[in-house]
mmCIF file of C-alpha atoms in Angstrom:
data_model
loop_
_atom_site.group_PDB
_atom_site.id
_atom_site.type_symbol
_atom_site.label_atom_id
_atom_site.label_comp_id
_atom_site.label_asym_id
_atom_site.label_seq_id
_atom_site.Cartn_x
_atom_site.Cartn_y
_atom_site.Cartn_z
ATOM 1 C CA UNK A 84 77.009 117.107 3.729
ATOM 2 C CA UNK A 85 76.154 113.279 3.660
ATOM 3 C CA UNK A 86 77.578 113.151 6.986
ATOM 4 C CA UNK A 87 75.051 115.777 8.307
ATOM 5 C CA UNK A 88 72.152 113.906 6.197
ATOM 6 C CA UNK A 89 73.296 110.546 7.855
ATOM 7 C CA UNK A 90 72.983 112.191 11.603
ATOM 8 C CA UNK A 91 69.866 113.761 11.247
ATOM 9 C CA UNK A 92 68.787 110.151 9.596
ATOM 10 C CA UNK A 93 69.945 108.329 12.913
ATOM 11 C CA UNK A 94 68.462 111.317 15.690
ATOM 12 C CA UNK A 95 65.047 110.725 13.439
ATOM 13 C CA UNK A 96 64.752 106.916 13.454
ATOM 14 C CA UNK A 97 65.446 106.340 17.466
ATOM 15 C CA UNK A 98 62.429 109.171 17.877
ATOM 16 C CA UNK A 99 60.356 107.435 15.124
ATOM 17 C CA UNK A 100 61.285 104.225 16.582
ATOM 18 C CA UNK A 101 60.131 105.064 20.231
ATOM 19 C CA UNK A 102 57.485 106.211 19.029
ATOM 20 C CA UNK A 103 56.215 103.411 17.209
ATOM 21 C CA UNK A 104 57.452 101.290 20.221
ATOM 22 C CA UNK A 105 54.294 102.890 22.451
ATOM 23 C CA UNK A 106 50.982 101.504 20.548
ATOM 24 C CA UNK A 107 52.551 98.568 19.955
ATOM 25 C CA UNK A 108 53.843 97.480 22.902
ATOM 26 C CA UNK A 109 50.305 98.814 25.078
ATOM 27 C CA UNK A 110 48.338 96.652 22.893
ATOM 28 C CA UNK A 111 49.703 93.364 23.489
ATOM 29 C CA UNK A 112 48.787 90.996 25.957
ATOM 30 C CA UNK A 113 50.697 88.567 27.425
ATOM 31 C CA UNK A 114 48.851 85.273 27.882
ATOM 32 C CA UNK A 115 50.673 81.995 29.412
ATOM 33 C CA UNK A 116 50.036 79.265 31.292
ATOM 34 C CA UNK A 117 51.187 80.412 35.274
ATOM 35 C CA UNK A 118 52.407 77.298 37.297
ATOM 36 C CA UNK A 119 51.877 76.464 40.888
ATOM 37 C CA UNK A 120 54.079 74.780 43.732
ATOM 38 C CA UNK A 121 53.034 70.946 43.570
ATOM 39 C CA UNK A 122 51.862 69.731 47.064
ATOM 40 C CA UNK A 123 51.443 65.946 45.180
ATOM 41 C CA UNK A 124 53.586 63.166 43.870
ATOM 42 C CA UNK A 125 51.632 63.405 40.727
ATOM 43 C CA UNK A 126 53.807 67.014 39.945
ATOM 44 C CA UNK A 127 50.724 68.630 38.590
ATOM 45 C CA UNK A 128 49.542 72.197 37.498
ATOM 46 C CA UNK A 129 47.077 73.442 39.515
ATOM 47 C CA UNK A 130 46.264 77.357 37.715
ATOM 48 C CA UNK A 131 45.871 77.769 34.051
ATOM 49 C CA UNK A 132 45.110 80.692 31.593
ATOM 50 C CA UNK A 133 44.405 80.590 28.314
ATOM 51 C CA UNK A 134 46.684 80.862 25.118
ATOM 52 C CA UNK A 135 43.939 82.052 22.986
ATOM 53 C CA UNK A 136 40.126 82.893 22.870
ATOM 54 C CA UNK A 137 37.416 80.413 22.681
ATOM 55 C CA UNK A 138 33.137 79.978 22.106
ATOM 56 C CA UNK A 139 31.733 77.737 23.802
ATOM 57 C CA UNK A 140 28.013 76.779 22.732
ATOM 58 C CA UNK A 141 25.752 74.932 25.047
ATOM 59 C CA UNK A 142 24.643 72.051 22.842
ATOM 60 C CA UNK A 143 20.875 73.129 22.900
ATOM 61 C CA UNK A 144 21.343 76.789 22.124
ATOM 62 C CA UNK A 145 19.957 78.458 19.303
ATOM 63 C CA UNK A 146 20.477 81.670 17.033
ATOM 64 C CA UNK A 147 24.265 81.011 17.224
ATOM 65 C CA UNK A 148 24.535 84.201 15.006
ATOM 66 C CA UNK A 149 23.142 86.528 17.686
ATOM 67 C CA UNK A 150 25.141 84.655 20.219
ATOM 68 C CA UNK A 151 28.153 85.813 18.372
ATOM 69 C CA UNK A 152 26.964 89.281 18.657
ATOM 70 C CA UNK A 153 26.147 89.095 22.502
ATOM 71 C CA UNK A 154 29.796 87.114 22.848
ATOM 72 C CA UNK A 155 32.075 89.655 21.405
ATOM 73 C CA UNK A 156 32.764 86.371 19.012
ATOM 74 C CA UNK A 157 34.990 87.206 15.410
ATOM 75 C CA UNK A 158 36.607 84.961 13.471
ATOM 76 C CA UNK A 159 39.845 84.659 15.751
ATOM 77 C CA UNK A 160 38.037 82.432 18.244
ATOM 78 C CA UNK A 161 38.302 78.467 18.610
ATOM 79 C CA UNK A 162 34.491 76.719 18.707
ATOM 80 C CA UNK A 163 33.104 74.653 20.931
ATOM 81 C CA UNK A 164 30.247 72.984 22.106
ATOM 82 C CA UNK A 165 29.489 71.659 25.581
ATOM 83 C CA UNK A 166 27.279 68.654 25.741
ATOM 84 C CA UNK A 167 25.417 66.751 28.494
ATOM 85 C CA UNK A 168 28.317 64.550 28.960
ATOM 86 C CA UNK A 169 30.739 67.310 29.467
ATOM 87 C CA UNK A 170 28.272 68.446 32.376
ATOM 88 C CA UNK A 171 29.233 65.210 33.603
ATOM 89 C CA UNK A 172 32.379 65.117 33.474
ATOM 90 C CA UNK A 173 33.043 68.632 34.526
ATOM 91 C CA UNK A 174 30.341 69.930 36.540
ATOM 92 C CA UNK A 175 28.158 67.092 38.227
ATOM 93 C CA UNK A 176 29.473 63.198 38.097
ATOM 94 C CA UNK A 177 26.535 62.095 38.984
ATOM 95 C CA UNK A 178 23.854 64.810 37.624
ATOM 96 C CA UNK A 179 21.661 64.083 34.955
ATOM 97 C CA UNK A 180 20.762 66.455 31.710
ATOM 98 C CA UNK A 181 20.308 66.944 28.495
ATOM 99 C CA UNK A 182 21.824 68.138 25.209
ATOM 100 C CA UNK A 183 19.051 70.547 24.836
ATOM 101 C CA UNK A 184 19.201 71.873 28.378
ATOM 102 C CA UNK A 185 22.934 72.541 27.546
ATOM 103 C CA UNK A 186 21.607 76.033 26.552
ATOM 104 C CA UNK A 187 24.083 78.748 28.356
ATOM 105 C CA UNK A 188 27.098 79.575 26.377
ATOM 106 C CA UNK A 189 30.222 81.308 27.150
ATOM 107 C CA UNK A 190 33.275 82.814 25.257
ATOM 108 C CA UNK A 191 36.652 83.268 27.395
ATOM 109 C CA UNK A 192 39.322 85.676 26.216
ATOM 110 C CA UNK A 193 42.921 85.371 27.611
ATOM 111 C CA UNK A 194 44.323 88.713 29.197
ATOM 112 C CA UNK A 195 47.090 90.357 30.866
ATOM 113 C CA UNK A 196 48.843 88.332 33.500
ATOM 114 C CA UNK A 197 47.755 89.604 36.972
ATOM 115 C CA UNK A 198 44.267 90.848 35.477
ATOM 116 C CA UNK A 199 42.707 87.918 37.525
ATOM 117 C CA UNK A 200 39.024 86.857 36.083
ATOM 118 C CA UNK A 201 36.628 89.263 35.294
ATOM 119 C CA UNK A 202 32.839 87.944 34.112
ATOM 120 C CA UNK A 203 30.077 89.711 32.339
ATOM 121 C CA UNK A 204 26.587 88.285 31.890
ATOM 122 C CA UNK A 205 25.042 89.685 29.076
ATOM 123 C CA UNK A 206 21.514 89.953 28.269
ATOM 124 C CA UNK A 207 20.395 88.413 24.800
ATOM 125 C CA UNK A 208 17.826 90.300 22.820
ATOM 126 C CA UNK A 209 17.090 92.440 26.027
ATOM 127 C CA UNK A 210 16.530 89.963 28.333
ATOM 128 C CA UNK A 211 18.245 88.593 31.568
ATOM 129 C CA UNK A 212 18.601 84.989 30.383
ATOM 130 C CA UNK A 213 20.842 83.912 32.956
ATOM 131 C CA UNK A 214 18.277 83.940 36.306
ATOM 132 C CA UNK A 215 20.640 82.652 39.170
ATOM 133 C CA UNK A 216 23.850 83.217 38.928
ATOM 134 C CA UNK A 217 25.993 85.688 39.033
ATOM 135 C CA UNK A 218 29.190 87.471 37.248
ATOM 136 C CA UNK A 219 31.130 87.480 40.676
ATOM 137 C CA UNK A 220 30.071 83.906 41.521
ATOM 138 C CA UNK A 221 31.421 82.714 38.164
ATOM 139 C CA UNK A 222 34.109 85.059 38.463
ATOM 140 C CA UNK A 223 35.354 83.612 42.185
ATOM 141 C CA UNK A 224 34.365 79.756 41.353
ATOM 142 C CA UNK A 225 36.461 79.713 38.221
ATOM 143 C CA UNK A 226 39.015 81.281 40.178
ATOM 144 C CA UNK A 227 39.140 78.441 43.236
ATOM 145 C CA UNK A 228 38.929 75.651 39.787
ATOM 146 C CA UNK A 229 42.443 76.668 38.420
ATOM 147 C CA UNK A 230 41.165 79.211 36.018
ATOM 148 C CA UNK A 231 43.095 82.613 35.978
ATOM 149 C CA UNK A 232 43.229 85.868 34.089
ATOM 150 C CA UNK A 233 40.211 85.464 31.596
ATOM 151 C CA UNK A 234 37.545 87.709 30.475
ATOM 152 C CA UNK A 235 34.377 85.322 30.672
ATOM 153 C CA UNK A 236 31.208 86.824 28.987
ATOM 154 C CA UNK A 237 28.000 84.308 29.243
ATOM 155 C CA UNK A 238 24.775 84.463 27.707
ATOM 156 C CA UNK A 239 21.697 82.082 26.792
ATOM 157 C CA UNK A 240 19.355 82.531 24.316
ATOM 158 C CA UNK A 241 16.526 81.488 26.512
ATOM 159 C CA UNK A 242 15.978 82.061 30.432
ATOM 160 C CA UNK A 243 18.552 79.138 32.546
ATOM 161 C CA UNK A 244 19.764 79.024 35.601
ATOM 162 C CA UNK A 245 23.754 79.256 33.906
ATOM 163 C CA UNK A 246 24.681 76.984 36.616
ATOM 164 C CA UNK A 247 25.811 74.667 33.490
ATOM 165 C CA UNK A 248 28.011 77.691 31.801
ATOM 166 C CA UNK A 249 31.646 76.890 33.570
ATOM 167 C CA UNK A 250 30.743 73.647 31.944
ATOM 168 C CA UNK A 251 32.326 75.512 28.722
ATOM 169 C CA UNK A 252 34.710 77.498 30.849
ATOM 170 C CA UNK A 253 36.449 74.089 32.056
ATOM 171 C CA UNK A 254 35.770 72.557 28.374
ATOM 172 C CA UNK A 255 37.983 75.474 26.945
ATOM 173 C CA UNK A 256 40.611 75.351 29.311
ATOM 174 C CA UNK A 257 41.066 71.059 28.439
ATOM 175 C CA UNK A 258 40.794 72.218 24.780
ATOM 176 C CA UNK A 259 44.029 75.016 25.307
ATOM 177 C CA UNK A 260 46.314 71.305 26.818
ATOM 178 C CA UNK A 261 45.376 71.183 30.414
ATOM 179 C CA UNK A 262 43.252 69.401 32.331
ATOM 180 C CA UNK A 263 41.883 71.044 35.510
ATOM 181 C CA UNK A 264 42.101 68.828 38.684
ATOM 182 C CA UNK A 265 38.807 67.134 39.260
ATOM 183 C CA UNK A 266 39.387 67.880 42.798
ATOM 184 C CA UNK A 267 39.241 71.272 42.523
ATOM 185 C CA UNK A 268 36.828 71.714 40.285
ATOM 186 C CA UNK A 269 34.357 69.965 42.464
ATOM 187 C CA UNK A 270 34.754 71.871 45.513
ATOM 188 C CA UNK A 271 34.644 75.271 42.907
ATOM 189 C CA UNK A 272 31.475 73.504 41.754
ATOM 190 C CA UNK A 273 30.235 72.965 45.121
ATOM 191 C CA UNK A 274 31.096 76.650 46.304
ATOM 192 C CA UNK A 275 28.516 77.833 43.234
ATOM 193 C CA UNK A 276 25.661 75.658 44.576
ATOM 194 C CA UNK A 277 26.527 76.460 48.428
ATOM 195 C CA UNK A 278 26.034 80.661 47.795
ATOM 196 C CA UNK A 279 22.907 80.446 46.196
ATOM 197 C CA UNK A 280 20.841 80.818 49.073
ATOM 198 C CA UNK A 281 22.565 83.787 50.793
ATOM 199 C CA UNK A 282 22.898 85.746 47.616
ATOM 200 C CA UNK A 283 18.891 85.004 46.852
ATOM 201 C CA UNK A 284 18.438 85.787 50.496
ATOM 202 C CA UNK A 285 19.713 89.538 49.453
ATOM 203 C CA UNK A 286 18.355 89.989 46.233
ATOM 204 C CA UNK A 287 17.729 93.575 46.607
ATOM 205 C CA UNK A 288 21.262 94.057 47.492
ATOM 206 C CA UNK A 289 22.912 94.659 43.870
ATOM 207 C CA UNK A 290 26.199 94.746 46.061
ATOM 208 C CA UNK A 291 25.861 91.649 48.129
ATOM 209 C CA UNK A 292 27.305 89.194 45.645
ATOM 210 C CA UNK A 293 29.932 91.305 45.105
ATOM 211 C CA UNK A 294 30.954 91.634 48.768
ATOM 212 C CA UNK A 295 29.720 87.714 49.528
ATOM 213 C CA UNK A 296 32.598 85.930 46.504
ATOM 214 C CA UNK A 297 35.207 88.670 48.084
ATOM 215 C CA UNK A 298 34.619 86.996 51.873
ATOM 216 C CA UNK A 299 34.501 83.678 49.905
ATOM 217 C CA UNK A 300 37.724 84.637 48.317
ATOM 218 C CA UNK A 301 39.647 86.730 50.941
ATOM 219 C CA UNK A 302 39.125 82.829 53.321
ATOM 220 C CA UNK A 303 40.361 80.767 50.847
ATOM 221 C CA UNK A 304 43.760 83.019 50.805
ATOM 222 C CA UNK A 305 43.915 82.946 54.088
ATOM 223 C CA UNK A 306 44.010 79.080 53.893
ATOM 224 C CA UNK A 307 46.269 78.740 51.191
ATOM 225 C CA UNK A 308 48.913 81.070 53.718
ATOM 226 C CA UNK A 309 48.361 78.820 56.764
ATOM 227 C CA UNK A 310 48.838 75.574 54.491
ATOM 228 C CA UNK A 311 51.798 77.673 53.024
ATOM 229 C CA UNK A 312 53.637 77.884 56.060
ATOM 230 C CA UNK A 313 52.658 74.029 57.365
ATOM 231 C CA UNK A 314 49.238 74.558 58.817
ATOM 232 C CA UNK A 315 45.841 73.112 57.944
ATOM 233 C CA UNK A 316 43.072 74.587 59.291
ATOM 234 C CA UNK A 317 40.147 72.634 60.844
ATOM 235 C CA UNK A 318 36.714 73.557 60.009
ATOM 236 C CA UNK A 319 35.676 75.395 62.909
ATOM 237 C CA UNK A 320 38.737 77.086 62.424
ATOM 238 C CA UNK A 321 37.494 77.930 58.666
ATOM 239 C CA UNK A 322 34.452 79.187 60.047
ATOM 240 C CA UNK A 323 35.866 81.535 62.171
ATOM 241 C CA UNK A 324 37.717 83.131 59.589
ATOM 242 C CA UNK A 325 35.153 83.270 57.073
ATOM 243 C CA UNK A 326 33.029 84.875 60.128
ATOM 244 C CA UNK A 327 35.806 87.372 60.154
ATOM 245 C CA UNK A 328 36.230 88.332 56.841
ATOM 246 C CA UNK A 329 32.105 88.297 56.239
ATOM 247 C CA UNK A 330 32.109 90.779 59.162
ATOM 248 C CA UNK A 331 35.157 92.608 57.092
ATOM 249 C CA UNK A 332 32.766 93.430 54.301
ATOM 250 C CA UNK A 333 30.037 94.201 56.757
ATOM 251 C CA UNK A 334 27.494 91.580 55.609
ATOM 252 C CA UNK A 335 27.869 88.841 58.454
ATOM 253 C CA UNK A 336 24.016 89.518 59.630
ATOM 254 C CA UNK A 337 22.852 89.405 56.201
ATOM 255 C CA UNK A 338 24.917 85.630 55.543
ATOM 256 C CA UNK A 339 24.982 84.159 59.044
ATOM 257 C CA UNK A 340 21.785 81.896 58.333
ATOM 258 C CA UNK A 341 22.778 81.011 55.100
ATOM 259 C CA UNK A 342 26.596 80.376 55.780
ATOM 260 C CA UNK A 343 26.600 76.247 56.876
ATOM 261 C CA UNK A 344 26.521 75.288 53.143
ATOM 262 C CA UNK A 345 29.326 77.666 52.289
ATOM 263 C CA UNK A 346 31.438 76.600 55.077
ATOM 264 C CA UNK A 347 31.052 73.365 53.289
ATOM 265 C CA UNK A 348 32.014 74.371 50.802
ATOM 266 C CA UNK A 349 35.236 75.749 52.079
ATOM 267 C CA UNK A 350 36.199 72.322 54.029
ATOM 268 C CA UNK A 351 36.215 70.903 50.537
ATOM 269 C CA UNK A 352 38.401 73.294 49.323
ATOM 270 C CA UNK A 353 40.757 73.358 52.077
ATOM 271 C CA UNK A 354 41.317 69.562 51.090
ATOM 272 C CA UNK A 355 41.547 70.340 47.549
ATOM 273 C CA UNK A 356 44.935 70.481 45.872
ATOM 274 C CA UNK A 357 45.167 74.220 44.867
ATOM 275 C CA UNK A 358 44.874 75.208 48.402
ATOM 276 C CA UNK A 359 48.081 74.600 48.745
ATOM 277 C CA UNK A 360 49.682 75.803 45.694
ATOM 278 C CA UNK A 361 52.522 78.592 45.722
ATOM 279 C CA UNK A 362 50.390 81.192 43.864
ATOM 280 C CA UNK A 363 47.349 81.005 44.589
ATOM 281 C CA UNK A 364 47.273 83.680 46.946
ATOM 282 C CA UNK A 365 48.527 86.252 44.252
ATOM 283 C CA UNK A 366 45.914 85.169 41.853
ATOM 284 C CA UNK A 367 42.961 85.057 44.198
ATOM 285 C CA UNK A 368 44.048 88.786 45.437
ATOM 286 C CA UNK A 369 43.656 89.651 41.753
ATOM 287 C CA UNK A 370 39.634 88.158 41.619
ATOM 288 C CA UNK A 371 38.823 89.478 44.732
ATOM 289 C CA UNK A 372 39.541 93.007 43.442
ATOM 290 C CA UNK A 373 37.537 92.466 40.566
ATOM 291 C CA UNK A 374 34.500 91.665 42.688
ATOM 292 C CA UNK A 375 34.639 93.206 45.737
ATOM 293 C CA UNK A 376 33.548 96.707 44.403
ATOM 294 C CA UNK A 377 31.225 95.067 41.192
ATOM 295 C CA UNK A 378 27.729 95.097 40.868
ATOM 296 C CA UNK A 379 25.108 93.948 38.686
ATOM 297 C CA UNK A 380 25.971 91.498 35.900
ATOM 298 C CA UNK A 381 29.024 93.912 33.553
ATOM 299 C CA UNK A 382 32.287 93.442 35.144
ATOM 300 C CA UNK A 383 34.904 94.450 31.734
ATOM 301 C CA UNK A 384 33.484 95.517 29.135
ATOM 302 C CA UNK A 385 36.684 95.442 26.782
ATOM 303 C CA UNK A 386 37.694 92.264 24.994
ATOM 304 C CA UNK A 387 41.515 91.536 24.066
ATOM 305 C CA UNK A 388 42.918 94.470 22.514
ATOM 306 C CA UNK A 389 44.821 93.322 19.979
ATOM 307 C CA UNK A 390 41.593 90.924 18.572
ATOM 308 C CA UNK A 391 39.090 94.138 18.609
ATOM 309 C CA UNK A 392 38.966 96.052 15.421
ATOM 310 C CA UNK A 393 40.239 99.053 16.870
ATOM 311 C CA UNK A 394 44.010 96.560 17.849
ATOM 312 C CA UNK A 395 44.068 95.739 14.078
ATOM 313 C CA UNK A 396 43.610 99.237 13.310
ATOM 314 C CA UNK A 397 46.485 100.028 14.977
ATOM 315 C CA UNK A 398 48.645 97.315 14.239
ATOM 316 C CA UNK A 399 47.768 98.152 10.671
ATOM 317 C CA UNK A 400 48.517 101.907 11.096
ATOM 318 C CA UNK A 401 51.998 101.188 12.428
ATOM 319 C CA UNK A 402 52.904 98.982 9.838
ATOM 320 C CA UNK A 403 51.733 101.571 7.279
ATOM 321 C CA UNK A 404 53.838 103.869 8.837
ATOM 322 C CA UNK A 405 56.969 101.888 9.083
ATOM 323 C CA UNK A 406 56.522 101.276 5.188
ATOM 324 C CA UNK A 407 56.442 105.130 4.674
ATOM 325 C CA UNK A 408 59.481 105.555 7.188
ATOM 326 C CA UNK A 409 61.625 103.233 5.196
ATOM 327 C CA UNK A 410 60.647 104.893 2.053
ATOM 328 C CA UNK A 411 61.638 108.081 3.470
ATOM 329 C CA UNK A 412 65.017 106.619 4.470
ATOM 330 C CA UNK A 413 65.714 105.484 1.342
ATOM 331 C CA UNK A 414 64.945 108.519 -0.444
ATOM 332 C CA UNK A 415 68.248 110.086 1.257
ATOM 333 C CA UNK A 416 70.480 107.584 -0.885
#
């Protein structure tokens, strides 16, 4: 008789142990810093995520409590703040601001390796704070900067530009250990700046920045694979490919007068250090899924699982159940 109670005891803990294996095991998220091949004597990183989540508050912005709200913020994110002379040292050398124009703020949630970045811009009290740019140009610049699968949501609490918000992105990532190249992160910088005009040029297009970053992304591959195999393109040669894939995503008419500055753009990148770098490639494939298809300003809508309310829920739930399981066992003896 015990020897029949102790078989049906094994045969019902592997199925109560698979079982609990599933929520568990779908709700966790994997979140590491992913290395690249160094091209320099200087052996550096050149693509980071993040080990956990972080707030970033521009130094002039208000209501910090609503901010939360907008942000998706609880209690299991790091705060900061970025000031005027993180602008400088991260977005603009040689630009000159304010604390109190510091107003755009960002929080950036680590997620599942090969998730690439996805951006929302979120309106605050109702309104479309962030005028100029857009989730897929944060997206795709943060991308070409070193900065890989993140959920970036931004927000202001009064109308910006948000050209200043990867200002926090950048300040999070130094804050997690690593230090972005500068090189790259200027020529990401300078790829924001350069699509301005062709994206305002289409305005009325909710799908034209969408299908502009995925050109913008689907050439700087393409580099990183020539450089890959020992080539470096020139820039006419960049230009020809960037014709191609803008003529790809059937928008070349709608960019071809507005295209000089983001060839620029690309020249600068091409001489950057993560054009060169092993995996690029893979993680840029990721981004350009993400906003190829997107439009308007919501890219992911979910935060990390296992920081939501509904993660603890479950976490909580299994544990409860693994209490009454060993309960159960022990009532047997």
């Amino acid at each position: 008789m015990r020897s029949n109670k102790l078989t049906k005891i094994l045969i019902t803990s592997t199925l109560t142990l698979s079982l609990l294996a599933v929520p568990i095991s779908q709700s966790t998220v994997f979140a590491a810093e992913t290395t690249s091949e160094n091209t320099s004597s200087s052996s550096t990183t050149q693509t980071h995520t993040l080990n956990k989540s972080y707030v970033v508050y521009g130094a002039g912005a208000a209501d910090r409590s609503e901010l939360n709200n907008v942000l998706a913020v609880d209690d299991n994110f790091t705060t900061l703040t970025a000031t005027a002379s993180d602008y400088q040292k991260y977005i603009n050398p040689n630009g000159s601001t304010t604390n109190a124009a510091m107003v755009s703020s960002v929080s950036i949630v680590p997620t599942d390796p090969g998730s690439g970045i996805k951006v929302n811009v979120k309106k605050f009290n109702g309104e479309d704070n962030i005028t100029k740019v857009t989730a897929q140009q944060y997206a795709m610049v943060a991308q070409m900067a070193g900065v890989t699968d993140v959920t970036i949501t931004v927000s202001a609490n009064r109308a910006v530009s948000g050209e200043s918000a990867l200002t926090g992105v950048y300040k999070a990532i130094a804050a997690d250990g690593v230090s972005l190249n500068a090189q790259n992160t200027q020529s990401a910088n300078q790829m924001l700046t350069a699509t301005n005009g062709a994206i305002e040029a289409n305005k009325d297009d909710s799908k034209y920045p969408g299908k502009l970053m995925a050109a913008v992304g689907d050439t700087t591959k393409e580099i990183n694979q020539q450089k890959k195999q020992g080539t470096t393109p020139t820039q006419n040669q960049i230009q020809v490919i960037f014709n191609q894939k803008l003529e790809e995503r059937n928008i070349y008419n709608e960019t071809k007068n507005h295209e000089q500055p983001i060839i620029n753009a690309l020249v600068q990148f091409n001489n950057a250090p993560i054009s060169s770098s092993k995996d690029y490639s893979s993680h840029v494939t990721d981004t350009i899924n993400n906003v190829k298809n997107s439009s308007g300003d919501m890219m992911n809508k979910a935060k990390k699982f296992l920081n939501s309310q509904d993660g603890q829920a479950v976490k909580q739930q299994a544990q409860s159940w693994w209490t009454r399981f060993v309960n159960w066992i022990r009532s047997w003896f």
